[in-house]
XYZ file of C-alpha atoms in Angstrom:
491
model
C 15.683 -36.619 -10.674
C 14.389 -33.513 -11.995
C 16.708 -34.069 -15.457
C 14.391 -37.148 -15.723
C 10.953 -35.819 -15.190
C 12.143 -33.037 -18.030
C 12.906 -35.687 -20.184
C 9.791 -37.612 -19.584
C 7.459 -34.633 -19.722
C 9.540 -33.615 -23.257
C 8.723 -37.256 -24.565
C 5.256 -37.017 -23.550
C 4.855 -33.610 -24.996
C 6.517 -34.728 -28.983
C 3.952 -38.108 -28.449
C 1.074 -35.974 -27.995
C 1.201 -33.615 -30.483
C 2.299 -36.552 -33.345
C -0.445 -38.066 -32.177
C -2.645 -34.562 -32.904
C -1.562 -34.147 -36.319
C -3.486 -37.491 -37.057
C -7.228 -35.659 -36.139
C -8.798 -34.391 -38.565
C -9.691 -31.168 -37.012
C -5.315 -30.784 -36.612
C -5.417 -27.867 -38.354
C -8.535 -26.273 -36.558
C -6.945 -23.130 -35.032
C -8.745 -24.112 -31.543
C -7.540 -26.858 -32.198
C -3.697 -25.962 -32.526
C -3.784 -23.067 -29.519
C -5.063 -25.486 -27.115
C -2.201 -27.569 -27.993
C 0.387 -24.765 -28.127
C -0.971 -23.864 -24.760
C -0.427 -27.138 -23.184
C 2.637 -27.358 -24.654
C 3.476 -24.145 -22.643
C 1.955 -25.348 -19.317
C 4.231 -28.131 -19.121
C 7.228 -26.618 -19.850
C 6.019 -24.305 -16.285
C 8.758 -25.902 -13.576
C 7.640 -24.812 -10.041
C 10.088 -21.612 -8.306
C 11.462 -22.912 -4.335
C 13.814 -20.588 -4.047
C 13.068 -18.067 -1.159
C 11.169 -14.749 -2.231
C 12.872 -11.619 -1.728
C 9.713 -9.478 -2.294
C 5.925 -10.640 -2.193
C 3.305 -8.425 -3.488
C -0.578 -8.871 -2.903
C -2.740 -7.420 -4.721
C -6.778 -7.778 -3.834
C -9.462 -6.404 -5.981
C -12.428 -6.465 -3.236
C -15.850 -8.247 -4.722
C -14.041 -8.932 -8.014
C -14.939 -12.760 -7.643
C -15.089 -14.893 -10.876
C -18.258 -13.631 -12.046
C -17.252 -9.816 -11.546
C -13.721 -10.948 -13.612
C -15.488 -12.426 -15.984
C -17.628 -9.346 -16.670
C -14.399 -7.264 -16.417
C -12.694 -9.082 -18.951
C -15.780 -9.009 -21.560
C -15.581 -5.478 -20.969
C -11.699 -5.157 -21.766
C -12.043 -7.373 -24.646
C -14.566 -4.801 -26.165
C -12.783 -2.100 -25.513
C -9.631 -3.580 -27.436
C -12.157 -4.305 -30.779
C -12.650 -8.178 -29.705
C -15.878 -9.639 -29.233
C -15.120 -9.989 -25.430
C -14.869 -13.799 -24.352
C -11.435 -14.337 -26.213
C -9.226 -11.444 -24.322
C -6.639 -12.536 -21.567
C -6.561 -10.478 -18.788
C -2.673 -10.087 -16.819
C -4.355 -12.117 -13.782
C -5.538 -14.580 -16.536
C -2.145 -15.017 -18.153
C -0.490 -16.040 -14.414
C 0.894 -20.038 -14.317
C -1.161 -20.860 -11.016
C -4.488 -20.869 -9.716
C -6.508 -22.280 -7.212
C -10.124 -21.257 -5.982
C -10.770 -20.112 -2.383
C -13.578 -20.497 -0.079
C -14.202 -17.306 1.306
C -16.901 -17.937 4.323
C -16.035 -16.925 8.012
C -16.398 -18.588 10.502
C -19.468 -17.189 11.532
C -21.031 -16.150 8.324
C -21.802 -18.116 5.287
C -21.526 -15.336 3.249
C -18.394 -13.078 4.486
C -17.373 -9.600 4.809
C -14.085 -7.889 3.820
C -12.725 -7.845 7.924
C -12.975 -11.245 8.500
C -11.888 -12.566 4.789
C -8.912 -9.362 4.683
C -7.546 -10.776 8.072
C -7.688 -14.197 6.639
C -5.252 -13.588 3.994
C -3.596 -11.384 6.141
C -3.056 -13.384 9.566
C -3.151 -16.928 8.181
C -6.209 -17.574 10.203
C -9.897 -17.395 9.313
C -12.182 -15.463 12.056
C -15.703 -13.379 12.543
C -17.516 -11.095 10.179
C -16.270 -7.209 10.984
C -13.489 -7.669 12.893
C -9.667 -7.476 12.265
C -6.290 -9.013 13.045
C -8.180 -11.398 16.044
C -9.011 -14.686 15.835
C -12.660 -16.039 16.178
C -12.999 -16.293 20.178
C -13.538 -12.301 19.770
C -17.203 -11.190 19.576
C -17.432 -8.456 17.434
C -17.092 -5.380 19.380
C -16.253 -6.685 22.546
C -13.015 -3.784 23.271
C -11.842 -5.631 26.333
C -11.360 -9.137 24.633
C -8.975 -7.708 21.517
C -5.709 -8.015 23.362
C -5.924 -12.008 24.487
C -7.685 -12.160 20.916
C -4.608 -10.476 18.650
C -3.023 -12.385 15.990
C 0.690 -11.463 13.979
C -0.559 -9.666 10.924
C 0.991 -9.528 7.538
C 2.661 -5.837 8.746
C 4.088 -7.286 11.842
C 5.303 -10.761 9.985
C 6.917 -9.710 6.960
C 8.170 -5.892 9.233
C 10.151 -8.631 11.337
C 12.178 -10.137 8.529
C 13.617 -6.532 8.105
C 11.116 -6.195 5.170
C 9.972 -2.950 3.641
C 5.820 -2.087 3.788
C 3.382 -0.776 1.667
C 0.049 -0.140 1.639
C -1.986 0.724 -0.800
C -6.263 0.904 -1.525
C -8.389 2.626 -3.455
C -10.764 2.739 -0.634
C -10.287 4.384 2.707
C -7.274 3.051 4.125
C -8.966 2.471 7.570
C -11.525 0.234 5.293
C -11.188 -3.114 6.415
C -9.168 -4.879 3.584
C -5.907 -2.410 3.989
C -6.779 -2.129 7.723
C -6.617 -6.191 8.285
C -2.937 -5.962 7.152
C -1.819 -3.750 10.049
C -4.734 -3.614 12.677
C -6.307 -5.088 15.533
C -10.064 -3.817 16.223
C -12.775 -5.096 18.098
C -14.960 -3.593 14.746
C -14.201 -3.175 11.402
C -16.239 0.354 11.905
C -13.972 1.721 14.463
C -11.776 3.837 11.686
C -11.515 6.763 14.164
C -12.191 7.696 17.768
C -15.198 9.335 17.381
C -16.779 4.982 16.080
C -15.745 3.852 19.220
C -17.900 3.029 21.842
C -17.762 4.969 25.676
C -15.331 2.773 27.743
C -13.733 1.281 24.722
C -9.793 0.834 25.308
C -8.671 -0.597 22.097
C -6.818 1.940 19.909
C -9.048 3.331 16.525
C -7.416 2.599 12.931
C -6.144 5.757 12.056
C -4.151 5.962 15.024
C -2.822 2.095 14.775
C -1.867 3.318 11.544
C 0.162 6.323 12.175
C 1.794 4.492 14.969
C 3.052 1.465 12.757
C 4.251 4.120 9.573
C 5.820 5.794 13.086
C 7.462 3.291 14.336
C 9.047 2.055 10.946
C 7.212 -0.839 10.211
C 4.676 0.355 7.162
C 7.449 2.758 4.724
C 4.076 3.765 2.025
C 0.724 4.085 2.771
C -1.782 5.696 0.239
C -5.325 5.798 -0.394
C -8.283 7.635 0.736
C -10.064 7.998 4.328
C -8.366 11.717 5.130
C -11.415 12.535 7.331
C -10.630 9.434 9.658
C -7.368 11.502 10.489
C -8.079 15.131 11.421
C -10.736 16.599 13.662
C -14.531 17.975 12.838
C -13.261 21.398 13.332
C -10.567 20.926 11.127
C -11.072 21.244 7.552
C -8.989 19.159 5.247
C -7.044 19.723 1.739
C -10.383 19.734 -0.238
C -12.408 21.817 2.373
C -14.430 18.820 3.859
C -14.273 17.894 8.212
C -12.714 15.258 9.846
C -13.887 12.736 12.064
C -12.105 12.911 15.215
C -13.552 14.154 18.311
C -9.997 13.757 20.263
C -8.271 17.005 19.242
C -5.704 14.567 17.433
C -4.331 15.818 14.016
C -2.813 12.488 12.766
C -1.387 13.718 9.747
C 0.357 16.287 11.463
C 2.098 13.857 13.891
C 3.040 11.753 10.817
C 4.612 15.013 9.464
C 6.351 15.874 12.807
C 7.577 11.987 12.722
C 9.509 12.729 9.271
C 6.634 11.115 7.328
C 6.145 12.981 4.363
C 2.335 13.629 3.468
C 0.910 13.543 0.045
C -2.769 14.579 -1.095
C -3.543 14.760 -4.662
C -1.471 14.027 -8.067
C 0.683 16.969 -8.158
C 1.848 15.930 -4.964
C 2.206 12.653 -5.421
C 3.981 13.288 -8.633
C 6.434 15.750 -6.756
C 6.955 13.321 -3.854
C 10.461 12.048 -2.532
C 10.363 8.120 -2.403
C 13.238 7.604 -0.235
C 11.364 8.941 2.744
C 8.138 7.276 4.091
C 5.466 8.455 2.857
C 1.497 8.698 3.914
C -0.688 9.687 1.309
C -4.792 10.412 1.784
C -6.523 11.748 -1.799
C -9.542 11.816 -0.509
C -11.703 12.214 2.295
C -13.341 9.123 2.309
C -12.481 6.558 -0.307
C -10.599 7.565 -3.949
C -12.771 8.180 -6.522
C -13.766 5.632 -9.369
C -11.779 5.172 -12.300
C -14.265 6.427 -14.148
C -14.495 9.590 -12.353
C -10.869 9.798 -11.259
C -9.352 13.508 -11.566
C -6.769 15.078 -9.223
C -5.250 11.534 -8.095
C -2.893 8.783 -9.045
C -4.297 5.528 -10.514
C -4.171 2.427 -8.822
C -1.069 1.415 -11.307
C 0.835 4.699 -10.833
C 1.073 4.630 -7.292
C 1.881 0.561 -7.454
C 4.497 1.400 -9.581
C 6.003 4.082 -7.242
C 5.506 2.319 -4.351
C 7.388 -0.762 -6.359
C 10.148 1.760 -7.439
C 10.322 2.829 -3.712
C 10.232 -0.565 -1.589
C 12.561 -2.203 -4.478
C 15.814 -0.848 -3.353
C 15.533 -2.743 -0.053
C 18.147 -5.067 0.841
C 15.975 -7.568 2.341
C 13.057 -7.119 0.225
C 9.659 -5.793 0.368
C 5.795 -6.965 1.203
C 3.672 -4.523 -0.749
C -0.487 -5.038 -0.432
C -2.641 -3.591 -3.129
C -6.508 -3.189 -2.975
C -8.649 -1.762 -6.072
C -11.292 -1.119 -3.095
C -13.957 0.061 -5.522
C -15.050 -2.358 -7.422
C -16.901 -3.481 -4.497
C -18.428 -0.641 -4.160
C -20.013 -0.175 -8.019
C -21.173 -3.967 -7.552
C -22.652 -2.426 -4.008
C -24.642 0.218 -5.958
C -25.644 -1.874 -8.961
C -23.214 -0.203 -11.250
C -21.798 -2.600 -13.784
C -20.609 0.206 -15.558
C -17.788 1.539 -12.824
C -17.384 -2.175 -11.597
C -15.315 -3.227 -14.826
C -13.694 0.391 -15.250
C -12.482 -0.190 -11.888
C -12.183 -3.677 -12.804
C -9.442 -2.763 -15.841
C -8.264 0.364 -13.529
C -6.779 -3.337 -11.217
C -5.504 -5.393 -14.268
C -3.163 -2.304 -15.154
C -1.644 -2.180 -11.825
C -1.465 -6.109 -11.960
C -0.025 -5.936 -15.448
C 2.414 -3.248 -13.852
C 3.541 -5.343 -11.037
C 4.163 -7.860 -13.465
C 6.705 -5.752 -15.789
C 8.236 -4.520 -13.094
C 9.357 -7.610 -10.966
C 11.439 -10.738 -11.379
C 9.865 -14.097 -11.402
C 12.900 -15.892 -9.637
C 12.528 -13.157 -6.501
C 9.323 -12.158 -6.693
C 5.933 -13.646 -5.649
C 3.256 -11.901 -6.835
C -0.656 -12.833 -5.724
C -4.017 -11.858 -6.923
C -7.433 -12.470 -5.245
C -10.883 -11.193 -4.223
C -11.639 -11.164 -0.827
C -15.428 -12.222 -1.837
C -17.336 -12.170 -4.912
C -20.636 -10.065 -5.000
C -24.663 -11.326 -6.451
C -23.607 -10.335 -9.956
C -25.744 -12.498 -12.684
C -25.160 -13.159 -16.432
C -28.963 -13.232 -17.980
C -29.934 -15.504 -21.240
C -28.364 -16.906 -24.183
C -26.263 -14.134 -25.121
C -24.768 -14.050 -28.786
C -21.024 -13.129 -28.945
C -19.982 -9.581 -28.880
C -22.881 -8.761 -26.666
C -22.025 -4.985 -24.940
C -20.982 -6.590 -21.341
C -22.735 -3.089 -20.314
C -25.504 -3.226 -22.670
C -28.828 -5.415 -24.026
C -28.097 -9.260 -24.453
C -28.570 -9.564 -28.675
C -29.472 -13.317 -29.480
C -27.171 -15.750 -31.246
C -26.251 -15.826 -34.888
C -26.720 -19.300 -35.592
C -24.716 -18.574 -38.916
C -22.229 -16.621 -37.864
C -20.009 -15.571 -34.822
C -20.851 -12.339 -33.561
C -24.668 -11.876 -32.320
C -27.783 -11.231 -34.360
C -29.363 -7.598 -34.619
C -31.945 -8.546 -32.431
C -32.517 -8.195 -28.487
C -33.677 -11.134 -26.560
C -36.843 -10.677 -24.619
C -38.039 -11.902 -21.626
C -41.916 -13.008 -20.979
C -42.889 -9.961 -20.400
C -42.053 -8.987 -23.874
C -39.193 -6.150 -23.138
C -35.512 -6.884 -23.342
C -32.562 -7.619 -20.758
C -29.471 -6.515 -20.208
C -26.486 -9.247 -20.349
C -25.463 -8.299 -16.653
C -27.808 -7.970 -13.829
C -27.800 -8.868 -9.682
C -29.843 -11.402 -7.854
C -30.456 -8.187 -5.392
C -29.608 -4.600 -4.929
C -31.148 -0.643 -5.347
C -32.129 -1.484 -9.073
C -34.881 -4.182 -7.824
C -37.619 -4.679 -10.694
C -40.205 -4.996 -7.647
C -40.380 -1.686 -7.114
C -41.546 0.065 -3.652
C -44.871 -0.984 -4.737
C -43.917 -4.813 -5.105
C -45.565 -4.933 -8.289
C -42.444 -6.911 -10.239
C -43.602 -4.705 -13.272
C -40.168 -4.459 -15.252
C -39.120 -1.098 -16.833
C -38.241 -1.548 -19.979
C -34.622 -0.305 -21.245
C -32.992 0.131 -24.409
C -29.296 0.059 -25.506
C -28.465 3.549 -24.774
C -29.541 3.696 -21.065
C -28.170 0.366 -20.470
C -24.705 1.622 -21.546
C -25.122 5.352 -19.672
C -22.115 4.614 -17.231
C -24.469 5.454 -14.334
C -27.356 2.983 -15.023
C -27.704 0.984 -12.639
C -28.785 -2.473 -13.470
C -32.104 -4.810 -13.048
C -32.299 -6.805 -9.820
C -34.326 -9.084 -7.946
C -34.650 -8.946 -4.303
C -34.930 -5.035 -3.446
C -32.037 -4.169 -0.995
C -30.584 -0.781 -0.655
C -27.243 -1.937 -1.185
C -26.193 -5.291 -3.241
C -24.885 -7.775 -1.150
C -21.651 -10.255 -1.037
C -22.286 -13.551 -2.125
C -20.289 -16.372 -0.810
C -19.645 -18.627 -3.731
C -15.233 -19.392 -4.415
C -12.899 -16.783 -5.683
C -9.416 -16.979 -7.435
C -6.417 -17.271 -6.752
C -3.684 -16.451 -9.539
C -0.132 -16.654 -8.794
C 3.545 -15.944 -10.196
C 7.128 -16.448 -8.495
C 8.461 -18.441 -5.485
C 5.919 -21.263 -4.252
C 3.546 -19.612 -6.293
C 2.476 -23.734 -7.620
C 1.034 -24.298 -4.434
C -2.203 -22.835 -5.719
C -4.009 -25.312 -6.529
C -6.945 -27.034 -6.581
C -9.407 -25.505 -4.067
C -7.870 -23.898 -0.357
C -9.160 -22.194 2.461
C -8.732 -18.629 2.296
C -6.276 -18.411 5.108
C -3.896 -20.546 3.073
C -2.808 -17.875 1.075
C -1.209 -15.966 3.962
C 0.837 -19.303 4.411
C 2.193 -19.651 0.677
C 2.960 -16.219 1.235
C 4.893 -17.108 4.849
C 6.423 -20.195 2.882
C 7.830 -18.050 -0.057
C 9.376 -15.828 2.233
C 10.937 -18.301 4.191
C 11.956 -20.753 1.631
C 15.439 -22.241 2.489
């Protein structure tokens, strides 16, 4: 049967591009790539075999406008006029778009859409690992509430863990892979409320690296795991208020702790291993000193978890390019953006189609906007230039608005930068090229908020390996946990 549909698909393929070279635009060079490139799509045969090793990896609030602005920006960089370059997420053989709501919120947060992907079941805004009958920080309802996380699922096939996340990793995107919590803010004991009998996320943490179910976890969040009188690697207090030194029980435990890049650098990979860089989240690319990048510590945690006999689940979050979106910053969301394509571009070189399911998402996409009619080659982080209408690249000159003073290409619907001002006035500053591009400006909104919001508009879903075909066409968020579950259990 399958001999049959390859000889049908080959037949269809040599009639099709015969029947090209009689266009007159054959020799277009659009023209020809879009045929090369179909030519390559069908010669794509879908992977059932079972996956040995799955690997997840989530850039939070880099939906397909935040991509889109990431891959302008990498394009750039490279010398290209932007639009043209292929990102490693872009160059994956499936994709699907996701709807990312909650079930209680139209436009979702990173607990309920994290557990989602992580549980196989969608749920409330700001909590994690229950399902939906939970109310969000109701302690005494989490245990009849739990669901089987991703930890606990793959952990039970005799998998090895890792966890990985730019942001703290008691944030709620790592922490929905391992945790159950009434709240999303409950990172340490000191968040939860008097009477509360659930467990904090630091200390479900600890216990699942303890008992042998997560092998690597790094990230930030230090201060979620030593007390406010102690002082941590970098000099800054912890959070706890229960005389509980985590990291020191994870040391007594055999866990070996790691805190910056020497460190991590100088680590031994055949033990478990807990590292915190930080004491709240890592820093931004942009910024990043005295710490691995999100690609060297996929790569050692891929190095590590790939000697297992039965395999590995490995979750990856760039946490902070939700963060720049949060705060306006274009600038540090694509860094951070391109920081996430070289760890995806890693995981790619490093692993085997045939064994290997690799997935790439956001958990929600952010109010990020794309102003005018931009001429190519526009700076993604600068003014938008109008179009050359004789030529490829944009014209010398800015586009205005009515208010005679020029945009910027990329702006937000809402957030700290709002042209409204605390007077409500709506009189727009005017900005020029070189403060546009400063890589702290922080861009033109509309609707003043003191932190940009989520939006809830579809993500992506790329994927490569085992059962990786069966994204496609538009799925529920939690449906990703289940191509995952069906890779890994492939007969």
């Amino acid at each position: 049967m399958k001999k049959s549909i390859l000889v049908a698909a080959s037949l269809l393929l040599t009639s099709s591009v015969a029947f090209a070279a009689d266009f007159k635009q054959a020799d277009n060079q659009w023209f020809k790539d879009a045929q090369a490139s179909i030519k390559a799509r069908m010669a794509v045969q879908p992977i059932t075999n079972k996956a040995k090793n799955i690997i997840l990896l989530i850039a939070d609030g880099n939906g397909v406008g935040s991509n889109y602005a990431t891959r302008l920006y990498a394009g750039q960089q490279a010398g290209k006029l932007g639009s043209e370059h292929v990102l490693p997420q872009d160059a994956l053989p499936h994709v699907a778009l996701v709807k990312t709501y909650n079930t209680n919120a139209q436009t979702p947060d990173s607990a309920g859409t994290g557990t989602a992907f992580h549980t196989g079941v969608k749920t409330k805004a700001g909590v994690l690992g229950v399902d939906e009958t939970l109310a969000r920080g109701d302690c005494s309802a989490v245990e009849g509430a739990t669901v089987t996380n991703a930890v606990e699922t793959f952990s039970a096939m005799g998998k090895q863990i890792g966890v990985i996340s730019t942001a703290r990793l008691t944030h709620a995107t790592p922490a929905s892979a391992y945790a159950h919590s009434a709240d999303r803010n409950f990172e340490a004991d000191s968040y939860l409320p008097e009477g509360c009998g659930q467990k904090d996320i630091a200390v479900q943490l600890i216990d699942v690296m303890k008992s042998g179910a997560v092998d690597i976890a790094m990230g930030g969040g230090r201060r979620n795991f030593i007390t406010k009188e102690t002082k941590g690697d970098e000099g800054k207090s912890g959070k706890r208020t229960d005389g509980k030194n985590l990291i020191e029980e994870a040391k007594a435990a055999g866990i070996q702790y790691i805190w910056d890049d020497k460190t991590f650098a100088s680590a031994d990979w055949s033990k478990p291993v807990l590292g915190l860089f930080e004491s709240s989240h890592m820093k931004y690319e942009a910024d990043r000193t005295g710490e691995p990048s999100l690609a060297e510590m996929t790569e050692a945690s891929i190095k590590a978890l790939g000697g297992s006999e039965n395999g590995y689940f490995l979750t990856i979050e760039a946490g902070r390019v939700d963060h720049a979106n949060h705060a306006g910053n274009a600038a540090r969301t694509v860094t951070d953006g391109v920081a996430f394509a070289e760890a995806i571009a890693k995981a790619v070189e490093m692993t085997d189609p045939q064994e290997t399911l690799i997935v790439v998402t956001a958990d929600h996409e952010h109010a990020i906007a794309f102003n005018g009619y931009c001429g190519r080659g526009s700076d993604v982080l600068g003014l938008c230039y109008d179009i050359d209408p004789a030529g490829t690249k944009h014209s010398d000159k800015p586009l205005m608005g009515k208010d005679g003073k020029p945009y910027t290409v990329v702006g937000f619907l809402n957030g700290p930068g709002s042209i409204l001002g605390e007077d409500g006035s709506g009189s727009r500053p005017e900005v020029t090229q070189e403060q546009a591009t400063d890589i702290d400006y922080v861009q033109q909104s509309l609707i003043p908020l003191s932190s940009e919001s989520h939006s809830g508009e579809d993500v992506a879903v790329y994927g490569r390996g085992p059962w990786s075909h069966l994204f496609d066409s538009t799925i529920e968020q939690n449906e990703i946990f289940h191509v995952m579950l069906q890779a890994a259990t492939a007969e």
